[in-house]
Each structure stands twice: as structure tokens, then as C-alpha cells.
Amino acid sequence: MRMFPNRREGMMAARNRLGLIFAMFLMLAGAACVNAIGQQATEMRTPKPPDAPRIHGPKIYGARPGHPFLYRIPCTGIRPIRFSAKHLPATLKLDRQTGIITGEAPEAHGEYVVKLEAANSHGKDSRTFKIVVGDTIGLTPQMGWNDWYTFYNRVTAKDVRSAADAMISSGMADFGYQYVDIDDCWARKPGSQDPELKGPVRDADGNILPNARFADMSGLVKYIHSLGLKAGIYSSPGPLTCARYEGSYQHEAADARRFSQWGFDLLKYDWCSYGRIAKDKTLPSFQAPYRKMGSILEGLNRDVVLNMCQYGMGDVWQWGRQAGGNSWRTTGDLGVVKGNVLPGFYSIGFSNAEHSKYAGPGGWNDPDYILIGTVGNARDMNAPARHTQLTPEEQYSYMSMWSLMAAPLFYSGDMTALDALTRNVLCNAEVVDIDQDSLGKQGRIVRKTDEEFILAKPLADGSLAVGLFNLTTAPRSITVNWRDLGVTGRQTVRDVWRQHDLGVYATDYSTQVPVHGVELVRLIPKKRL
Ligand code: GAL
């Protein structure tokens, strides 16, 4: 029930309504787009960021003592922007033009509260950034890009470089996208006759060798780092990767050392042929290869995030963190899931949402990548990448669900073909803030019926992010009660995608939700006067 206990709130609500009508007019007039079928005008939900600087990204960041440190301050606004940082530990230095922080994390465990600042001729902004030096990394879910669903077994160093360039030029990095990940197919392929893939898989000392498409791995990683971005690599605990390239079995320590020497910051470790090595299907067998790699990575002198990929076997969410994982895939590959009336990401999302209580700072449930924009076909890898068949509303649902689930946010479409809608879905600072929230709670399921799905994620500032998803093929009014959400009292309800307040509500909130779409709101408790 909506109420305006005083005149000011009533006027504010009226102003908000006027603002909403004006904003809708602007969107329809200026930012409307026509979908692939060419009929329907689509609202672009995310407003254009202001010309003045706005600092985005996580407010908390884990680093191990004395290890190399690299962080590019995500910041929108017209460049040039001048950056500064108050109380930056002496072991770190900031490039004031690029906003890239480099150096080594301090040796002493502890919390270092830095104030990041950015200014240009239009204004300035600041944001608290707490560096927590200790044993735990990955305090917020990783964000970035992975090549798999675009390049499959064709990936080259050039593709990866172009993706890194596009992460900067598209502005994605300004919202916190940071990791540029190479998936399978960078190593050599035993038994292959392909001149680019064949040859000894290791050198005389047992070091794993990249294939001819990745002739200079250190150079590639250096380049990614020079942009202030981080680099990820892929291997399997089995003798072969899923695409049958060289894996790390019996070379685990040497491979981890090599990845670290090349400068990688993340390892995706994919079960694949380890199935042939594992003695049985017991928990210790599922855990063994990850425990092994987890402890090797922890012993390295750089921070390497461990992204476990074994499709949820043995209820990995219950032990992934103890095995050293910073995230663990909870399901099979999203790209091969056949949707029915609802596209496949919903079923993956529903199942990932069940494991909310296991996610938290340092370890996240991973429902796989975000497949929108121009993206390849996992069921026909040789087919050229094409534009997603998801409707814009489904795409906003996808991104909302992933953010409410505190999922790693990896885009896996073609970075060099980012269109306006794809950027609009991936780059909404308030949506990303929900994903990256410092409290690190995964949203819990409040309602799941054939028609409606509601997730609620508590945030560090005491507010609650709520996603109301319409699973039906007709627009639908969805209502949520404070009782179901576990909140009491008056709440300012904010439309997160459109970034404006909708009014003050006392007991419940109802809204019209488009077909397969979402309304994503934030409930901010009104302080008692
Ligand atoms: C699958 C994995 C995918 C991708 C692929 C590479 O097992 O789930 O994300 O990495 O292997 O071959």
C-alpha cells in the first residue's frame, strides 16, 4: 500500500512521477530501438552516465600481502579525468591520468581504507575503496570477458588483444569489467596435424607450451596489464582439456608456476578428462584435483583467482571454498541448454539460485557466462556468431538475475561487435553495484511459481534489492509484501535500471512486469523522524 505521510513526500512522489513520464518520453523519442523483427520499440533502460566523473566498481578488494597489485579505477565521465587517492598504502602508486593503481600489496595484514577521487571539467566524485590485505581474494564476484562462446577452438592472441582493447574503448572497464580470460584451446593438441596446434606439448623441462596462435603469452598478458586489466587462463586437472588439448594432469605445480610467470591473474580449472583419472564418484575424488590446485595457487607469489568448473558435481557449492575455489560453476554449460518457452538462462538461474547460502566474499556460485549481443552457437561451434535471439526484456532479466545472485559477471559475446542494447544491459552502474555489494550475500528465493520468480538480496547499506520476474507470456502485475521480504516500515522504492526513486511504500509494492521481463527495485528503509 502506498502512502505519503507528509506533504513533502507526496510532492516528491508527484515530482518523481513527472520525472518518470518525462524520462519515458525521452527514452521513446531518443533512445528507442527497433528489435530484430523490426516491429517493437524497445526501451533502453539504463540512462546515459553524466559527463562528470562517477567512480564505480567494488568498494572492497582482497589482496594477499606483498603480492603484485593492479587495479584500474572504474570511472565514467568525459576524459581526461584526473584521479587521486587519499591514504593509499605507500607500496602502491596511482597513475593520475589513467587511474591505474600498481605496486605490491602491503606486507601487513589489515584493512586499508582508501578514498578514490576523480575530477574533470564537469565535476568530481569520490568513493571509498577498502583494500583488505589477508588470505582471501575475490571478495566480490569477478567481472570480465571470456572468449569461449565467441571463438571456441579458433581463439587467437589477436582476438584476446582486441577484446581487451574493446573492454576499454567500449567503456565496459569503466563499470568494473576487468578480467580478460582465455578459455580452452590455447595449448597444443596431442595428435593434431594442424600446423598451428601440433608439436611437442611440453618443453624438455616439462613446461606447457602454447600453440602457434599464442606465440608470446607473456607479451599478451603484459599488454592486458598495461591497460589496467587482468588476464585469465584455462586448464584441466585431467590429461586433456574438454576440447582435447594438453591438460595439467601430473604437471599441476609446474603449470601453475608457468601461468604465474606469464602473469595470469585467474585460472579456470575444468574437470573434463579428469573423469578417467578419478577413482570413483565419491566426494574425496571430486575434491582431490581442486584441493591440489587450490593449495598450489595459494602458495604462489601472485594472486590467482581459482574459477572451478566441474558443473556442480558432488554439490560443489558446499565445499568449493574449502578446496580453494573463488567461484564454482553450479551447472552444465548455459550455451547448450535448450530453452522451451523460457530461454535456457532461466533454468540455469533457477537452479543456481537454490544455493544462495553458500556464496559469500571469497567464494561465489557461478551460473556461467552472459550470452547476449553477437555470440556464437555452442551447439554448432563452426556457425558464425550472430545476434542473440533473446528479447531485450529477457536480456534485462538475465543481467538482473545474475547480479541478484552475486554471480561472476563474464560477458562471452563478441567484444568487437558490442551494440547499444548490449552495452545498455551490461553497463548499468546501479545494477553492477548490486552484484558487487560488499556484504557479499547472494539473493534468496522469495517466490517461485510457474508465473513469478522473486529474488531478494540484502545490501551492505541496509537496503534490499528485489527482482520481480514475470515468467509468463503476457504482461503481469506482480506484488510483493514486506512480510515476504522480511522488512518492516516505510521504504523508498528505487527503480534500479532507470535509476530513479518511485516513491515511498509502507507494506507492499506492486508493479507491471513485461513478458519474460523484470522490474528490479531497491528498498531503502525510511529513517524514522
Ligand atoms: C566446458 C566448460 C566450458 C568451456 C569448455 C571448453 O566443459 O564448461 O565453459 O570451458 O569446456 O572446452
XYZ file of C-alpha atoms and ligand atoms in Angstrom:
541
model
C 0.000 0.000 0.000
C 1.375 3.364 -0.972
C 1.224 6.284 1.387
C 2.519 9.806 1.734
C 2.660 10.546 5.439
C 3.632 14.129 4.805
C 3.277 16.804 2.150
C 6.943 16.716 1.178
C 6.908 13.044 0.345
C 3.683 13.469 -1.587
C 5.254 16.277 -3.614
C 8.411 14.264 -4.143
C 6.398 11.327 -5.373
C 4.475 13.609 -7.745
C 7.777 15.037 -8.971
C 9.132 11.521 -9.412
C 6.054 10.601 -11.420
C 6.528 13.661 -13.627
C 10.201 12.771 -13.925
C 9.227 9.265 -14.924
C 6.832 10.479 -17.604
C 9.498 12.867 -18.915
C 12.145 10.147 -18.825
C 9.829 7.765 -20.676
C 9.165 10.447 -23.275
C 12.901 10.945 -23.755
C 13.530 7.243 -23.999
C 10.810 6.705 -26.534
C 11.849 9.776 -28.508
C 15.594 9.353 -28.414
C 16.745 6.015 -27.178
C 14.094 3.709 -28.556
C 15.391 0.902 -30.698
C 13.782 -1.491 -33.067
C 14.278 -5.181 -32.374
C 15.433 -7.808 -34.824
C 11.895 -8.423 -36.051
C 11.687 -4.735 -36.759
C 8.327 -4.108 -35.124
C 8.565 -3.257 -31.496
C 10.085 -0.142 -29.999
C 12.271 -1.126 -27.087
C 13.074 0.943 -24.102
C 16.762 1.348 -23.300
C 16.569 1.214 -19.548
C 19.981 2.446 -18.453
C 20.321 6.237 -18.558
C 23.440 7.757 -20.080
C 26.056 8.373 -17.368
C 26.685 12.049 -16.612
C 29.630 13.943 -18.119
C 31.039 14.495 -14.616
C 33.085 11.583 -13.213
C 31.316 8.754 -11.431
C 33.517 6.128 -9.784
C 32.123 2.592 -9.959
C 33.277 -0.920 -9.139
C 33.698 -2.775 -5.855
C 34.110 -0.914 -2.581
C 36.078 -3.766 -1.076
C 39.038 -5.604 -2.578
C 41.087 -8.515 -1.253
C 44.834 -8.872 -1.834
C 47.491 -11.152 -0.370
C 50.423 -9.488 1.441
C 53.351 -8.425 -0.711
C 51.810 -9.715 -3.939
C 51.692 -7.705 -7.182
C 48.724 -5.354 -7.189
C 46.853 -3.985 -10.209
C 43.577 -2.090 -10.220
C 42.155 0.261 -12.800
C 39.637 2.589 -11.143
C 36.359 2.078 -12.995
C 35.057 5.562 -13.744
C 32.634 7.059 -16.244
C 32.611 10.684 -17.357
C 34.288 12.701 -20.051
C 38.026 12.102 -20.247
C 40.530 13.494 -19.457
C 39.810 12.694 -15.821
C 42.328 13.432 -13.084
C 42.492 10.727 -10.433
C 43.795 10.883 -6.904
C 43.727 8.526 -3.944
C 43.901 9.507 -0.277
C 45.541 7.144 2.212
C 46.904 4.860 -0.499
C 49.392 2.446 1.134
C 52.985 3.501 0.412
C 53.647 0.289 -1.550
C 51.099 1.334 -4.187
C 51.155 4.116 -6.723
C 48.448 5.701 -8.799
C 48.792 6.936 -12.352
C 46.748 10.116 -12.126
C 45.872 10.184 -15.825
C 44.782 6.583 -16.317
C 43.541 5.819 -12.818
C 45.595 2.617 -12.746
C 46.981 1.590 -9.350
C 50.069 -0.640 -9.399
C 52.684 -1.885 -6.965
C 52.606 -4.519 -4.258
C 50.005 -5.063 -1.564
C 51.357 -4.048 1.861
C 53.110 -6.792 3.859
C 50.981 -6.252 6.940
C 47.562 -7.891 7.146
C 44.827 -5.334 7.693
C 42.253 -3.040 6.178
C 43.470 -0.038 4.194
C 40.663 2.419 3.603
C 41.480 4.482 0.527
C 39.453 7.394 -0.782
C 39.446 7.345 -4.573
C 38.791 10.674 -6.243
C 38.142 11.672 -9.841
C 37.682 15.136 -11.330
C 37.130 16.645 -14.774
C 35.888 19.975 -16.078
C 32.271 18.920 -15.390
C 32.659 17.960 -11.737
C 34.118 15.398 -9.383
C 33.337 12.252 -7.456
C 34.865 10.142 -4.707
C 34.397 6.592 -3.467
C 35.701 4.597 -0.545
C 37.774 1.605 -1.579
C 38.767 -0.743 1.194
C 41.793 -2.910 0.439
C 41.750 -5.921 2.714
C 45.202 -7.454 2.899
C 44.943 -11.017 4.125
C 44.398 -14.572 2.943
C 41.183 -14.079 0.994
C 40.935 -12.773 -2.558
C 37.820 -12.456 -4.699
C 35.886 -10.509 -2.058
C 33.385 -9.534 -4.751
C 32.417 -11.617 -7.809
C 34.837 -11.388 -10.734
C 33.787 -9.337 -13.741
C 35.166 -9.554 -17.241
C 35.039 -11.343 -20.554
C 35.730 -14.933 -21.602
C 36.312 -15.934 -25.225
C 34.611 -19.334 -25.205
C 31.169 -18.621 -26.627
C 32.579 -16.451 -29.414
C 35.778 -18.127 -30.552
C 35.683 -21.751 -29.331
C 38.632 -23.673 -30.837
C 39.570 -20.817 -33.163
C 40.761 -18.380 -30.495
C 43.992 -16.453 -31.142
C 46.077 -13.955 -29.195
C 44.870 -11.286 -31.601
C 41.228 -11.950 -30.657
C 42.120 -11.648 -26.985
C 44.015 -8.382 -27.525
C 41.106 -6.937 -29.476
C 38.739 -7.924 -26.684
C 40.975 -6.165 -24.138
C 41.073 -3.055 -26.329
C 37.292 -3.154 -26.671
C 36.853 -3.513 -22.933
C 38.474 -0.096 -22.623
C 37.093 1.604 -25.730
C 33.501 0.411 -25.182
C 33.563 1.773 -21.644
C 32.889 -1.647 -20.091
C 36.020 -1.339 -17.955
C 34.629 1.927 -16.583
C 31.864 -0.093 -14.937
C 34.199 -2.674 -13.394
C 34.705 -5.315 -16.097
C 38.297 -6.270 -15.589
C 39.336 -9.856 -16.398
C 40.127 -10.828 -19.984
C 40.002 -14.610 -19.982
C 41.382 -17.125 -22.438
C 39.341 -20.331 -22.321
C 40.192 -23.736 -23.791
C 42.334 -24.224 -26.934
C 45.400 -22.058 -26.275
C 47.695 -25.072 -25.607
C 48.893 -27.642 -28.114
C 46.725 -30.542 -29.147
C 48.238 -34.015 -28.813
C 47.949 -35.943 -32.052
C 46.812 -32.936 -34.095
C 48.095 -32.493 -37.629
C 47.077 -28.854 -37.731
C 50.329 -26.888 -38.225
C 49.176 -24.315 -35.666
C 48.346 -26.880 -32.988
C 50.782 -29.720 -33.435
C 54.214 -30.330 -31.933
C 55.531 -31.254 -28.501
C 53.048 -30.252 -25.824
C 55.789 -29.504 -23.270
C 59.426 -28.440 -23.435
C 62.354 -30.538 -22.138
C 61.749 -29.224 -18.602
C 58.095 -30.171 -18.648
C 56.801 -26.638 -19.167
C 53.499 -26.497 -21.007
C 53.749 -24.863 -24.445
C 51.165 -22.613 -26.037
C 50.140 -23.318 -29.609
C 51.216 -21.119 -32.520
C 48.171 -18.879 -32.070
C 49.592 -17.772 -28.710
C 53.266 -17.476 -29.604
C 54.010 -14.788 -26.989
C 51.937 -15.422 -23.889
C 53.966 -13.079 -21.625
C 53.674 -10.310 -24.208
C 49.915 -10.791 -24.392
C 49.486 -10.668 -20.624
C 51.779 -7.642 -20.373
C 49.623 -5.880 -22.906
C 46.420 -6.679 -20.991
C 48.055 -5.455 -17.787
C 49.244 -2.258 -19.476
C 45.572 -1.360 -19.933
C 44.997 -1.900 -16.224
C 43.080 -5.121 -16.929
C 43.725 -8.640 -15.650
C 44.264 -11.855 -17.545
C 42.770 -15.300 -17.091
C 43.800 -18.709 -18.426
C 42.274 -22.170 -18.588
C 43.373 -25.728 -17.892
C 42.059 -29.088 -16.795
C 43.184 -31.378 -13.955
C 42.870 -34.205 -16.497
C 45.432 -35.147 -19.147
C 43.334 -33.354 -21.760
C 41.002 -30.365 -21.750
C 37.398 -30.688 -22.859
C 38.416 -29.827 -26.430
C 41.254 -32.399 -26.110
C 44.196 -30.009 -25.776
C 47.015 -30.583 -23.273
C 45.843 -30.541 -19.641
C 47.675 -30.263 -16.322
C 47.472 -33.837 -15.000
C 50.717 -34.675 -13.190
C 52.093 -31.234 -14.069
C 49.911 -29.199 -11.730
C 52.645 -27.319 -9.861
C 54.718 -26.673 -12.991
C 51.684 -25.363 -14.876
C 50.589 -23.106 -12.026
C 54.136 -21.715 -11.863
C 54.137 -21.124 -15.593
C 50.757 -19.382 -15.545
C 52.014 -17.184 -12.764
C 55.282 -16.417 -14.595
C 53.268 -15.411 -17.640
C 51.399 -13.066 -15.282
C 47.927 -14.593 -15.214
C 45.514 -13.490 -12.515
C 42.839 -16.168 -12.851
C 42.710 -19.877 -13.638
C 39.587 -21.632 -14.852
C 40.111 -25.284 -13.991
C 37.773 -27.534 -15.944
C 37.172 -31.169 -14.912
C 36.952 -32.665 -18.471
C 39.115 -35.785 -18.856
C 39.776 -35.981 -15.138
C 36.728 -38.258 -15.130
C 39.066 -41.001 -16.382
C 41.541 -40.382 -13.571
C 39.131 -40.072 -10.663
C 38.861 -43.438 -8.907
C 35.157 -43.181 -8.214
C 32.326 -40.730 -7.767
C 32.853 -40.040 -4.090
C 33.311 -36.629 -2.572
C 37.067 -37.047 -1.964
C 37.515 -37.912 -5.643
C 35.569 -34.849 -6.758
C 37.550 -32.668 -4.395
C 41.081 -34.013 -4.882
C 42.120 -32.156 -8.051
C 40.714 -28.840 -6.829
C 42.244 -29.130 -3.382
C 45.564 -29.817 -5.067
C 45.404 -26.841 -7.439
C 43.855 -24.633 -4.755
C 46.771 -25.101 -2.409
C 49.334 -24.703 -5.198
C 47.807 -21.371 -6.207
C 47.727 -20.190 -2.607
C 51.477 -20.810 -2.402
C 52.314 -18.674 -5.444
C 53.701 -15.191 -5.129
C 50.837 -13.643 -7.048
C 47.073 -13.561 -6.565
C 45.463 -16.060 -8.938
C 41.717 -16.445 -8.627
C 40.555 -20.073 -8.950
C 37.430 -20.479 -11.061
C 36.331 -24.091 -10.571
C 34.423 -25.669 -13.424
C 33.013 -29.130 -12.780
C 29.331 -28.483 -13.452
C 28.155 -28.805 -9.826
C 29.229 -32.410 -9.142
C 29.197 -33.520 -5.529
C 27.278 -30.364 -4.556
C 30.395 -28.280 -5.130
C 28.777 -25.188 -3.578
C 29.152 -26.888 -0.192
C 32.924 -27.343 -0.409
C 34.274 -25.252 -3.310
C 35.570 -22.591 -0.971
C 37.414 -25.092 1.279
C 39.011 -26.565 -1.842
C 40.486 -23.131 -2.622
C 37.893 -22.038 -5.204
C 36.849 -18.406 -5.546
C 33.891 -19.452 -7.680
C 32.438 -22.729 -8.867
C 30.161 -23.476 -11.760
C 26.929 -24.892 -10.371
C 25.549 -26.332 -13.626
C 26.460 -27.589 -17.081
C 27.112 -25.177 -19.940
C 24.495 -22.476 -20.297
C 25.143 -22.200 -24.013
C 23.898 -25.715 -24.751
C 20.767 -25.569 -22.604
C 17.722 -25.694 -24.789
C 15.094 -23.314 -23.526
C 11.431 -24.012 -24.089
C 9.053 -21.110 -23.733
C 11.544 -19.546 -21.362
C 15.101 -19.251 -22.683
C 17.742 -21.526 -21.149
C 19.313 -18.966 -18.825
C 16.169 -19.037 -16.657
C 16.517 -22.730 -15.784
C 20.233 -22.269 -15.052
C 19.357 -19.235 -12.929
C 16.605 -21.091 -11.035
C 18.970 -23.880 -10.141
C 21.884 -21.587 -9.219
C 19.526 -19.566 -7.010
C 18.933 -22.620 -4.806
C 22.479 -22.415 -3.440
C 22.352 -18.875 -2.119
C 23.510 -19.672 1.359
C 26.890 -20.939 0.187
C 28.008 -17.769 -1.626
C 29.952 -15.044 0.116
C 33.103 -12.931 -0.025
C 35.871 -15.078 -1.474
C 33.609 -17.789 -2.985
C 30.715 -17.445 -5.449
C 28.179 -19.638 -7.204
C 28.870 -19.407 -10.934
C 25.926 -19.935 -13.306
C 28.137 -19.464 -16.426
C 28.558 -16.533 -18.778
C 26.315 -13.817 -20.094
C 25.355 -14.656 -23.647
C 23.831 -11.627 -25.303
C 24.865 -9.362 -28.174
C 26.712 -11.082 -31.004
C 27.579 -14.533 -29.802
C 28.497 -17.963 -31.210
C 26.408 -21.096 -31.079
C 27.653 -23.726 -28.600
C 25.628 -26.407 -30.366
C 27.234 -25.605 -33.698
C 30.615 -24.115 -32.916
C 31.520 -23.574 -36.561
C 28.495 -21.416 -37.216
C 29.291 -17.723 -37.378
C 28.435 -15.624 -34.325
C 25.051 -13.962 -34.680
C 22.851 -11.631 -32.733
C 21.109 -13.114 -29.705
C 17.536 -14.262 -30.076
C 16.716 -13.074 -26.563
C 14.278 -10.187 -26.407
C 15.554 -7.009 -24.734
C 13.300 -7.753 -21.729
C 14.856 -11.207 -21.403
C 18.302 -9.655 -21.520
C 17.478 -7.240 -18.698
C 16.136 -10.249 -16.745
C 19.354 -12.197 -17.363
C 21.593 -9.401 -16.077
C 19.277 -8.693 -13.132
C 19.191 -12.340 -12.086
C 22.968 -12.704 -12.295
C 23.504 -9.532 -10.254
C 20.963 -10.526 -7.597
C 22.754 -13.885 -7.353
C 26.138 -12.193 -6.831
C 27.315 -14.193 -9.826
C 30.637 -13.632 -11.559
C 29.752 -11.336 -14.466
C 31.555 -12.573 -17.545
C 30.357 -11.458 -20.917
C 31.180 -14.073 -23.560
C 29.930 -12.480 -26.769
C 31.984 -10.655 -29.381
C 33.554 -7.624 -27.696
C 34.291 -6.019 -31.044
C 30.610 -6.076 -32.034
C 29.009 -4.556 -28.942
C 25.775 -2.827 -29.877
C 23.966 -0.132 -27.904
C 21.471 -2.502 -26.282
C 24.157 -4.960 -25.156
C 26.112 -2.135 -23.550
C 22.930 -0.815 -22.006
C 22.287 -4.211 -20.392
C 25.872 -4.852 -19.249
C 26.737 -1.351 -18.118
C 24.315 -0.068 -15.538
C 26.286 1.134 -12.525
C 23.473 0.564 -10.026
C 22.844 -2.976 -11.259
C 26.558 -3.783 -11.133
C 26.670 -2.320 -7.613
C 24.131 -4.932 -6.517
C 26.335 -7.706 -7.855
C 29.472 -6.209 -6.327
C 27.976 -5.248 -2.974
C 30.448 -5.576 -0.101
C 28.155 -7.658 2.085
C 28.515 -10.441 -0.472
C 25.122 -12.056 0.068
C 23.516 -13.967 -2.771
C 19.828 -13.116 -3.215
C 17.433 -15.663 -1.753
C 14.334 -17.018 -3.461
C 11.256 -15.273 -2.100
C 8.774 -16.762 -4.563
C 8.981 -19.341 -7.327
C 5.814 -20.316 -9.155
C 5.134 -21.067 -12.812
C 4.256 -17.417 -13.259
C 6.527 -15.439 -10.948
C 10.038 -15.524 -9.590
C 11.239 -13.140 -6.896
C 14.789 -12.816 -5.579
C 15.840 -10.541 -2.717
C 19.445 -9.580 -1.932
C 20.367 -7.706 1.258
C 22.955 -4.984 0.675
C 25.665 -3.521 2.875
C 23.881 -0.169 3.396
C 20.817 -1.871 4.915
C 18.753 -1.677 1.730
C 17.312 -4.680 -0.103
C 17.494 -5.359 -3.836
C 14.428 -7.164 -5.136
C 13.881 -8.615 -8.601
C 10.339 -9.354 -9.734
C 10.429 -11.648 -12.764
C 7.447 -12.363 -14.974
C 7.758 -15.897 -16.363
C 4.578 -15.773 -18.437
C 3.887 -14.717 -21.995
C 1.645 -11.811 -21.052
C 2.445 -8.632 -19.122
C 1.667 -9.231 -15.492
C 1.199 -7.244 -12.319
C 3.424 -8.643 -9.555
C 3.047 -7.751 -5.883
C 5.486 -8.380 -3.079
C 4.707 -7.876 0.611
C 7.183 -6.606 3.153
C 6.299 -9.697 5.217
C 7.620 -11.976 2.435
C 10.747 -9.858 2.213
C 11.354 -9.691 5.952
C 11.331 -5.882 6.069
C 9.136 -3.544 8.067
C 8.175 0.102 7.871
C 8.211 2.688 5.137
C 10.608 2.108 2.287
C 11.738 4.314 -0.536
C 11.430 2.148 -3.617
C 14.031 2.872 -6.261
C 13.883 1.672 -9.856
C 17.423 0.350 -10.234
C 17.598 0.065 -14.017
C 16.124 3.507 -14.680
C 17.954 4.943 -11.674
C 15.192 6.962 -10.063
C 13.019 6.731 -6.951
C 9.441 5.600 -7.444
C 8.001 6.750 -4.136
C 7.542 5.652 -0.537
C 5.643 2.453 0.238
C 4.506 1.154 3.596
C 3.534 -2.510 3.331
C 3.971 -3.836 -0.191
C 4.930 -2.955 -3.736
C 3.158 -3.860 -6.981
C 4.332 -3.277 -10.481
C 3.557 -4.217 -14.042
C 6.264 -6.512 -15.432
C 6.744 -7.133 -19.159
C 6.721 -10.594 -20.785
C 9.716 -12.652 -19.563
C 10.928 -9.389 -18.064
C 11.925 -7.996 -14.729
C 11.456 -4.991 -12.548
C 14.474 -4.555 -10.314
C 13.993 -2.310 -7.298
C 15.884 -1.346 -4.201
C 14.019 -0.874 -0.915
C 15.714 1.765 1.178
C 14.329 1.984 4.745
C 12.992 5.439 5.584
C 14.643 6.700 8.719
C 12.125 7.320 11.497
C 11.927 11.041 12.252
C 33.344 -26.937 -20.850
C 33.155 -25.720 -19.963
C 33.007 -24.521 -20.870
C 34.238 -24.379 -21.726
C 34.535 -25.689 -22.479
C 35.886 -25.656 -23.172
O 33.475 -28.063 -20.042
O 32.026 -25.877 -19.166
O 32.791 -23.347 -20.105
O 35.323 -24.040 -20.915
O 34.521 -26.791 -21.612
O 36.168 -26.827 -23.845
